[in-house]
mmCIF file of C-alpha atoms in Angstrom:
data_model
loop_
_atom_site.group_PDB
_atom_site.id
_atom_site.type_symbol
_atom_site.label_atom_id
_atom_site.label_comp_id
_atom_site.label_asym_id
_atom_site.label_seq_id
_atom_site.Cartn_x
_atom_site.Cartn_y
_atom_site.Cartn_z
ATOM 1 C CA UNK A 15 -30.071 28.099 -12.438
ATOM 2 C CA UNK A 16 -26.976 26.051 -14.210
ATOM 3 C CA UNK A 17 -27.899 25.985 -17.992
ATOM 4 C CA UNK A 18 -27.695 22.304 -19.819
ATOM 5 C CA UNK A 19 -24.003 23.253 -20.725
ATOM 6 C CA UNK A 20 -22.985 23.752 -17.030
ATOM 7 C CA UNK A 21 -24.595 20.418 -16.065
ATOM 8 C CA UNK A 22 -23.341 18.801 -18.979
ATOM 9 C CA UNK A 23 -19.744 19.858 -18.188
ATOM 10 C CA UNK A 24 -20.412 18.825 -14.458
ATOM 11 C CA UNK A 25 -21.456 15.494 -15.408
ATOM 12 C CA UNK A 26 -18.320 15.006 -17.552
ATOM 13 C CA UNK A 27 -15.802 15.984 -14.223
ATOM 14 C CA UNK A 28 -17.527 13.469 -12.169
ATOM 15 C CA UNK A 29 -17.413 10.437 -14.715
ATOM 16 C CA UNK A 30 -13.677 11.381 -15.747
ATOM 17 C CA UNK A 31 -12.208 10.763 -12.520
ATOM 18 C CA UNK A 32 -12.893 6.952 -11.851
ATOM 19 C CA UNK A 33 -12.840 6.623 -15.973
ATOM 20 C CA UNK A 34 -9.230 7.305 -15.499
ATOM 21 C CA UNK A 35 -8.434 5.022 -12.337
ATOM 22 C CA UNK A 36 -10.245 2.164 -14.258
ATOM 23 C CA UNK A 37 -8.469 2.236 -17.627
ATOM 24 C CA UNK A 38 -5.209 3.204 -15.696
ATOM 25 C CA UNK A 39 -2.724 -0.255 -16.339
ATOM 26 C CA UNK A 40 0.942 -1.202 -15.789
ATOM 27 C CA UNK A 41 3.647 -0.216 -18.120
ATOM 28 C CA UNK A 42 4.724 -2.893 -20.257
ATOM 29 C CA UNK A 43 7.845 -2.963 -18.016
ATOM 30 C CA UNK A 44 6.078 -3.800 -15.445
ATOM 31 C CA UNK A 45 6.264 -7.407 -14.295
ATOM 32 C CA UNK A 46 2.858 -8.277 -12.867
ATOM 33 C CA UNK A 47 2.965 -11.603 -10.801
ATOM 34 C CA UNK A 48 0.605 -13.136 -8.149
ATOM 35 C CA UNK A 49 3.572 -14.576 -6.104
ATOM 36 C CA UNK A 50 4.096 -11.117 -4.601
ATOM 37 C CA UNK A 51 1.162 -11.900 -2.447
ATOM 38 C CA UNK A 52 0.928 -14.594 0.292
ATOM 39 C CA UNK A 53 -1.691 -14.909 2.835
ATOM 40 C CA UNK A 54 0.166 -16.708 5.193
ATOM 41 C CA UNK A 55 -3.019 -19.190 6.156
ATOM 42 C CA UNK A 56 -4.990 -15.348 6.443
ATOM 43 C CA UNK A 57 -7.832 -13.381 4.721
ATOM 44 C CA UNK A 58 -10.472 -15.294 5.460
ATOM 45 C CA UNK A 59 -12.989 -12.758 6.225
ATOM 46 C CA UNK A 60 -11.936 -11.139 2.998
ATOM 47 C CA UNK A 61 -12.533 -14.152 1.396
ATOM 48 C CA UNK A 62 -16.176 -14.019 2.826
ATOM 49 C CA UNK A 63 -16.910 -10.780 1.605
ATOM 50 C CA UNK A 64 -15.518 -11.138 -1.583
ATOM 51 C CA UNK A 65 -18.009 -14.081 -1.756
ATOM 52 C CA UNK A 66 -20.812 -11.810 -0.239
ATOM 53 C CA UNK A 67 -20.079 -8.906 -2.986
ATOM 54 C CA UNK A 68 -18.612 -6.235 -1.526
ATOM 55 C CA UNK A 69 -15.095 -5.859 0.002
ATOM 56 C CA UNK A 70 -13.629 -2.867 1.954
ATOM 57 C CA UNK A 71 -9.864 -2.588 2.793
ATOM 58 C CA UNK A 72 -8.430 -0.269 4.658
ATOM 59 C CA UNK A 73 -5.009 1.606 3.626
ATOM 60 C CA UNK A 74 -3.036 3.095 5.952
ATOM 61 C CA UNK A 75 0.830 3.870 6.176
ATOM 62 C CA UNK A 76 2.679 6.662 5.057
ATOM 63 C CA UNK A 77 3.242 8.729 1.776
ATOM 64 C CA UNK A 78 3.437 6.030 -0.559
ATOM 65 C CA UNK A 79 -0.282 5.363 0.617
ATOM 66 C CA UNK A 80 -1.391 9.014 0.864
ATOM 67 C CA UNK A 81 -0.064 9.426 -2.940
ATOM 68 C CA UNK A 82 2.686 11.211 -2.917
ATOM 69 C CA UNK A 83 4.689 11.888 -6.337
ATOM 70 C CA UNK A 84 2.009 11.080 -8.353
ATOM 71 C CA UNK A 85 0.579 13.659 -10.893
ATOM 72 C CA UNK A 86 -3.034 13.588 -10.502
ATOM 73 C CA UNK A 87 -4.879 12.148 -7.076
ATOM 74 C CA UNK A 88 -6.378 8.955 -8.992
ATOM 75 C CA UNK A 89 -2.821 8.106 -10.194
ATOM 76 C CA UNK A 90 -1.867 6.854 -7.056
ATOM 77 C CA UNK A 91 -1.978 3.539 -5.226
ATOM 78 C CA UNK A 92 -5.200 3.691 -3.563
ATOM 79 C CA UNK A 93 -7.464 4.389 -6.219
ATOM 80 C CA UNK A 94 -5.245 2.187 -8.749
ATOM 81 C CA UNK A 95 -5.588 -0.811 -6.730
ATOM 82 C CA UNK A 96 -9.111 -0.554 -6.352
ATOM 83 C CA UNK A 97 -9.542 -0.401 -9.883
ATOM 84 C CA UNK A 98 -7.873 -3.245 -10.268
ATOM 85 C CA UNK A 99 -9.196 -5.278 -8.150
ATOM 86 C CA UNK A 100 -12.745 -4.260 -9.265
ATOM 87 C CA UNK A 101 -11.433 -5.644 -12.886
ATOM 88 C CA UNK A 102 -10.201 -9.296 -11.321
ATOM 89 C CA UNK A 103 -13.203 -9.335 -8.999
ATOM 90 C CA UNK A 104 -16.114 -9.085 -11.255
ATOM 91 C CA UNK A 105 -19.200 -8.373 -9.262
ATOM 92 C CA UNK A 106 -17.515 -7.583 -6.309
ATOM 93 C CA UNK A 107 -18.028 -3.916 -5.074
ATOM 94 C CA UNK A 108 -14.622 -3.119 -3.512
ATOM 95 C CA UNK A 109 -14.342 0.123 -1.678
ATOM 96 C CA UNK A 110 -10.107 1.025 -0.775
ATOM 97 C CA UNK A 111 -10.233 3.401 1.908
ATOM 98 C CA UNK A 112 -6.779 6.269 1.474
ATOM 99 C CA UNK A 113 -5.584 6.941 5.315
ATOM 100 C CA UNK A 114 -1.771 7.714 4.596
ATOM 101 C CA UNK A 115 -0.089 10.478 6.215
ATOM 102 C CA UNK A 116 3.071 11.683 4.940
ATOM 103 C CA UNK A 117 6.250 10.723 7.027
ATOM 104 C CA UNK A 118 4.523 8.577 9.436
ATOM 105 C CA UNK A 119 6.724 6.073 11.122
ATOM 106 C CA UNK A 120 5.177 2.158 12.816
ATOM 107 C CA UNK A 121 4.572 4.398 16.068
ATOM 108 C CA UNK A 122 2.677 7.298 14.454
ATOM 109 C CA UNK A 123 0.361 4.402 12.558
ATOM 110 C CA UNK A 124 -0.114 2.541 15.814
ATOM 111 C CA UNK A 125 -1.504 5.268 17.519
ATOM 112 C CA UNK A 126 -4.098 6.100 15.200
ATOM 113 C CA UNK A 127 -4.978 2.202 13.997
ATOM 114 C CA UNK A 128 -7.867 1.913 17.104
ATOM 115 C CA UNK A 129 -9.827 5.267 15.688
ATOM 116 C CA UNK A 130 -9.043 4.530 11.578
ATOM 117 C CA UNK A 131 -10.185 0.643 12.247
ATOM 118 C CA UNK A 132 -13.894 1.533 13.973
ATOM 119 C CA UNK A 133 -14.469 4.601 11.616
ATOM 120 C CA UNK A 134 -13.654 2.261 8.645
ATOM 121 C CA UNK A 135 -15.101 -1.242 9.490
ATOM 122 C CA UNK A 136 -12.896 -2.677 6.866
ATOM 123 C CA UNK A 137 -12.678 -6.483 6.283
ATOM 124 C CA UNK A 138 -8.653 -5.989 5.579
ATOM 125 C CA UNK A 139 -6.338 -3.609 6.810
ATOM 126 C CA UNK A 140 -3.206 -3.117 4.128
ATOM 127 C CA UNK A 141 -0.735 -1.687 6.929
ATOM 128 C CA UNK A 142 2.823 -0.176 5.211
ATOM 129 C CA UNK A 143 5.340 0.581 7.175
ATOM 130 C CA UNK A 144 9.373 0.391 8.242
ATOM 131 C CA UNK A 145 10.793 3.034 5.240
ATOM 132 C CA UNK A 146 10.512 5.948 7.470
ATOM 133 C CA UNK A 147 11.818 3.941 10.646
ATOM 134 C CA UNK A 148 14.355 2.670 8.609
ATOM 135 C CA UNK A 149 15.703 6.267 6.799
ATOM 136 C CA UNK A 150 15.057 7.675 10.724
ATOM 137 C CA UNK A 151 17.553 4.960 11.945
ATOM 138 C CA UNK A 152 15.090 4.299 14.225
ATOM 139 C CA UNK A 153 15.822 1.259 16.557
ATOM 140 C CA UNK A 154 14.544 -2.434 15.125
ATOM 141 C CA UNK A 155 13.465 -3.188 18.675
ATOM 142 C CA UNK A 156 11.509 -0.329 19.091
ATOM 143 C CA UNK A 157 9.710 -0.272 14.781
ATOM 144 C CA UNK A 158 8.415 -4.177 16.371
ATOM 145 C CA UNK A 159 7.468 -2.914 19.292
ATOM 146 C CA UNK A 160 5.131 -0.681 17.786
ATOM 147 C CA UNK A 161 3.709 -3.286 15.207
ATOM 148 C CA UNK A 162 2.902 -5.027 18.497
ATOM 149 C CA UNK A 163 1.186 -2.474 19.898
ATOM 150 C CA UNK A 164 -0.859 -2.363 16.411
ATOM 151 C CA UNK A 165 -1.222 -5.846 15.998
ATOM 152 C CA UNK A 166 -2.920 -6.131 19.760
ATOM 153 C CA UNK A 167 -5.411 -3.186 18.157
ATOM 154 C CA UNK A 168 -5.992 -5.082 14.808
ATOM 155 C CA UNK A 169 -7.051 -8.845 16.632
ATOM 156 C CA UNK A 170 -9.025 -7.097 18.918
ATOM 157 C CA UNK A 171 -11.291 -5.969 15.835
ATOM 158 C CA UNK A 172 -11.103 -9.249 14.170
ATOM 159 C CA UNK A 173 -10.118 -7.868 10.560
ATOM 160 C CA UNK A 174 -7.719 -9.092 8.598
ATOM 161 C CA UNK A 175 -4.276 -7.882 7.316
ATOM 162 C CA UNK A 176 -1.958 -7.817 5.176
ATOM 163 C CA UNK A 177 2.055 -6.329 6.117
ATOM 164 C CA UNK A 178 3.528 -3.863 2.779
ATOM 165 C CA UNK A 179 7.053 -3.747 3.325
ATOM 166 C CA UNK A 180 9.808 -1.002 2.245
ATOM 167 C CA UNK A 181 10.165 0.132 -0.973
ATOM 168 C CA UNK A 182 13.334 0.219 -2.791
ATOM 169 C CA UNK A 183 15.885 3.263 -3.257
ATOM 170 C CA UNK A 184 17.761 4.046 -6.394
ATOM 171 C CA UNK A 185 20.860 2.806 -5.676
ATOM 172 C CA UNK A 186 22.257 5.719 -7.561
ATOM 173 C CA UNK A 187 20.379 8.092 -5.012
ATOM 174 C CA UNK A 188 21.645 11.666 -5.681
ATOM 175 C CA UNK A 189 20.076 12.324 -1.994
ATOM 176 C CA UNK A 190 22.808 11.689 0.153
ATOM 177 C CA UNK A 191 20.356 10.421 3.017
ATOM 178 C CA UNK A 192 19.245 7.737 0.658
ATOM 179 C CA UNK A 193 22.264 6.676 -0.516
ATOM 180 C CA UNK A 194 23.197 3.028 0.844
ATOM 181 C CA UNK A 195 20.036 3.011 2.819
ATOM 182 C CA UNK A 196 19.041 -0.451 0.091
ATOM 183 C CA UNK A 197 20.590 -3.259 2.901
ATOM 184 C CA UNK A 198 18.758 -1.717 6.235
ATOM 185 C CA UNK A 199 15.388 -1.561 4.056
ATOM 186 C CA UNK A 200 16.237 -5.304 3.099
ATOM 187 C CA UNK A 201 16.444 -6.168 6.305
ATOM 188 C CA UNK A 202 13.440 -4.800 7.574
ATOM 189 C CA UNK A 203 11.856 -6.250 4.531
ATOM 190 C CA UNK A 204 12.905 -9.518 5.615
ATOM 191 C CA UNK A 205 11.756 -9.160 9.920
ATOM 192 C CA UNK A 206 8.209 -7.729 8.550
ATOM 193 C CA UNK A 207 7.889 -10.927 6.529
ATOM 194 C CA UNK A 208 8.871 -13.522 9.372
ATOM 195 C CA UNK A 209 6.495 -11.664 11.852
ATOM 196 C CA UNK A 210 3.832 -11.758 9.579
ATOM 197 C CA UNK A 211 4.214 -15.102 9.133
ATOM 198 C CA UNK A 212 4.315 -15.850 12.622
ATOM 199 C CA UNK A 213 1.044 -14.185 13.347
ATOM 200 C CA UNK A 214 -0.930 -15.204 10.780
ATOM 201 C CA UNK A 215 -0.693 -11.574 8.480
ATOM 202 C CA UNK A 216 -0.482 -11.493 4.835
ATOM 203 C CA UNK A 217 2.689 -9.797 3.206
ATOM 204 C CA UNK A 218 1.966 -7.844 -0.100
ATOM 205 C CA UNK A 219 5.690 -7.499 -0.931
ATOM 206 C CA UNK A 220 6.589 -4.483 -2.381
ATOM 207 C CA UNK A 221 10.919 -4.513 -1.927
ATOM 208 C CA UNK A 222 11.154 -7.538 -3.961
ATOM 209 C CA UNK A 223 8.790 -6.545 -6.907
ATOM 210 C CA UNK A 224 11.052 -3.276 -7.528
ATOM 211 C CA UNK A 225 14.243 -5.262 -8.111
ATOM 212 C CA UNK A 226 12.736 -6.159 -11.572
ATOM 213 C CA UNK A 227 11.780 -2.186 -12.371
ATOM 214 C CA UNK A 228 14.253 -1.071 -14.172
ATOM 215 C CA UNK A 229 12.329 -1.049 -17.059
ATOM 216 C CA UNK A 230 10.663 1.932 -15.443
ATOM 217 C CA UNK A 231 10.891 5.770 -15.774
ATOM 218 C CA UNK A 232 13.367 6.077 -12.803
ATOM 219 C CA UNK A 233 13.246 2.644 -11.867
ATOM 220 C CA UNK A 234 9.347 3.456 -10.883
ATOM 221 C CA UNK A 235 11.113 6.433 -8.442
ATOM 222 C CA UNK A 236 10.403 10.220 -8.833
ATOM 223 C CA UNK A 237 13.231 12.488 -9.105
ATOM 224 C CA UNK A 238 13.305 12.961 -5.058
ATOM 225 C CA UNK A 239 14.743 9.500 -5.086
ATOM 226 C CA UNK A 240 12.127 8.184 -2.662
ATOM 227 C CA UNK A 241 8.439 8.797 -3.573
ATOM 228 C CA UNK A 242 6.945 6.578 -6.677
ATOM 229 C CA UNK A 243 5.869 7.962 -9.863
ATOM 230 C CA UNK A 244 3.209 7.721 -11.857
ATOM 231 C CA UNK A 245 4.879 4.425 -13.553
ATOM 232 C CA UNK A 246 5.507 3.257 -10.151
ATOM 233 C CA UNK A 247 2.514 3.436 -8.481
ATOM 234 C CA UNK A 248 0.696 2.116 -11.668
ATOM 235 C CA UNK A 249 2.988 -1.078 -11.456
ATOM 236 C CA UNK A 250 2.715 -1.634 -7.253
ATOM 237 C CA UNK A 251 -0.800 -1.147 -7.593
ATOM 238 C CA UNK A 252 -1.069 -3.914 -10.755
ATOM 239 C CA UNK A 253 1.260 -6.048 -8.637
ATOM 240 C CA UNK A 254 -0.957 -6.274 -5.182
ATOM 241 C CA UNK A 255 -4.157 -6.298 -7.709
ATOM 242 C CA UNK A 256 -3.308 -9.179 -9.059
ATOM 243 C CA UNK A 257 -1.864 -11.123 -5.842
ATOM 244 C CA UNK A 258 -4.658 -9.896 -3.970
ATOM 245 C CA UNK A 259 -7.124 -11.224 -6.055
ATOM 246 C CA UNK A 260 -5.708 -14.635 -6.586
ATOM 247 C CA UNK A 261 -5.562 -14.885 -2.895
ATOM 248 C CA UNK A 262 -8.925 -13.810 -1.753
ATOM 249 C CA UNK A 263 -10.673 -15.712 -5.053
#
């Protein structure tokens, strides 16, 4: 039988957790801005649930989605943006659901988007891709082929989406992989937000934002030069709070 002081302590683990997540804000660095955001004539559905009181969106990508580089779990994106949307969305319940894997390129997302999208039943789908394809050199033709593939599976369930384009690398990148990779990620940056606008996705730009980081430990980079840290994540997660929420509003 736990004695009170077991319970007690129990109690105090589960609270802490989303405590943390909630209080959790940008650096003053951090340029938060709603313009980041644009729905492209989208998120309509998400605009019905957010109206109806409960929103679910689900995250899927790579490692910047899974969390990687950030200290603790609730540090990264996932959890941070749900807390802040909870905080612009008052009386909204808004449930982010984490499906990054690690290393995943626009093919290994497209293959899984069918089963994530029916377990999940989300109203949005945040999709992140083209860093990996782009630091794989893998072929433009072929990353848009793939988002194809994707985008047939994402119409088909009638949700909506928003498109999170590259991040940014430290331009002075002691990686040698990463160093001048800034113009290819640009690019992509660029093709993700004219298809998106040509089907009718959101963009939640994420290339563009980190230009204005350098306020940030590491320019909002961990010392692998290519996952975010804590500051990082805190800021992209403040940043697509606050567009999101002036969008779907």
């Amino acid at each position: 039988m736990k004695t009170f002081a077991a319970v007690a302590t129990l109690m105090t683990c589960v609270v802490a957790a989303p405590a943390l997540a909630q209080t959790a804000a940008a650096p003053a660095a951090c340029p938060v801005s709603a313009e980041h955001v644009v729905a492209n004539g989208g998120l309509e559905r998400s605009r019905a649930a957010v109206a109806g009181g409960r929103l679910t969106i689900l995250a899927i990508g790579s490692s910047s989605i899974e969390g990687a580089g950030a200290s603790r779990r609730e540090l990264g994106f996932v959890p941070l943006l749900q807390a802040g949307l909870e905080r612009r969305l008052p009386g909204v319940t808004v449930t982010v659901i984490n499906k990054g894997i690690g290393g995943e390129t626009t093919k290994d997302t497209a293959d899984r988007l069918q089963a994530e999208t029916v377990a999940a039943r989300p109203d949005l789908v945040l999709w992140q891709l083209g860093t990996n394809d782009m630091l794989r050199d893998r072929p433009m033709d072929d990353v848009f082929a793939d988002f194809r593939r994707g985008q047939a599976i994402l119409d088909r369930a009638g949700v909506d989406v928003a498109l999170i384009d590259p991040q940014r690398l430290p331009e002075d990148a002691r990686n040698p992989a990463f160093r001048g990779r800034n113009p290819a990620l640009a690019e992509m940056t660029r093709l993700i937000e004219l298809e998106a606008g040509r089907v009718g996705y959101a963009v939640a730009r994420r290339f563009a934002p980190m230009i204005a980081w350098s306020g940030l430990e590491g320019g909002g980079v961990g010392p692998d030069d290519l996952h975010l840290n804590d500051q990082g994540y805190a800021c992209w997660a403040e940043v697509t709070a606050e567009g999101l929420a002036a969008a779907l509003r």
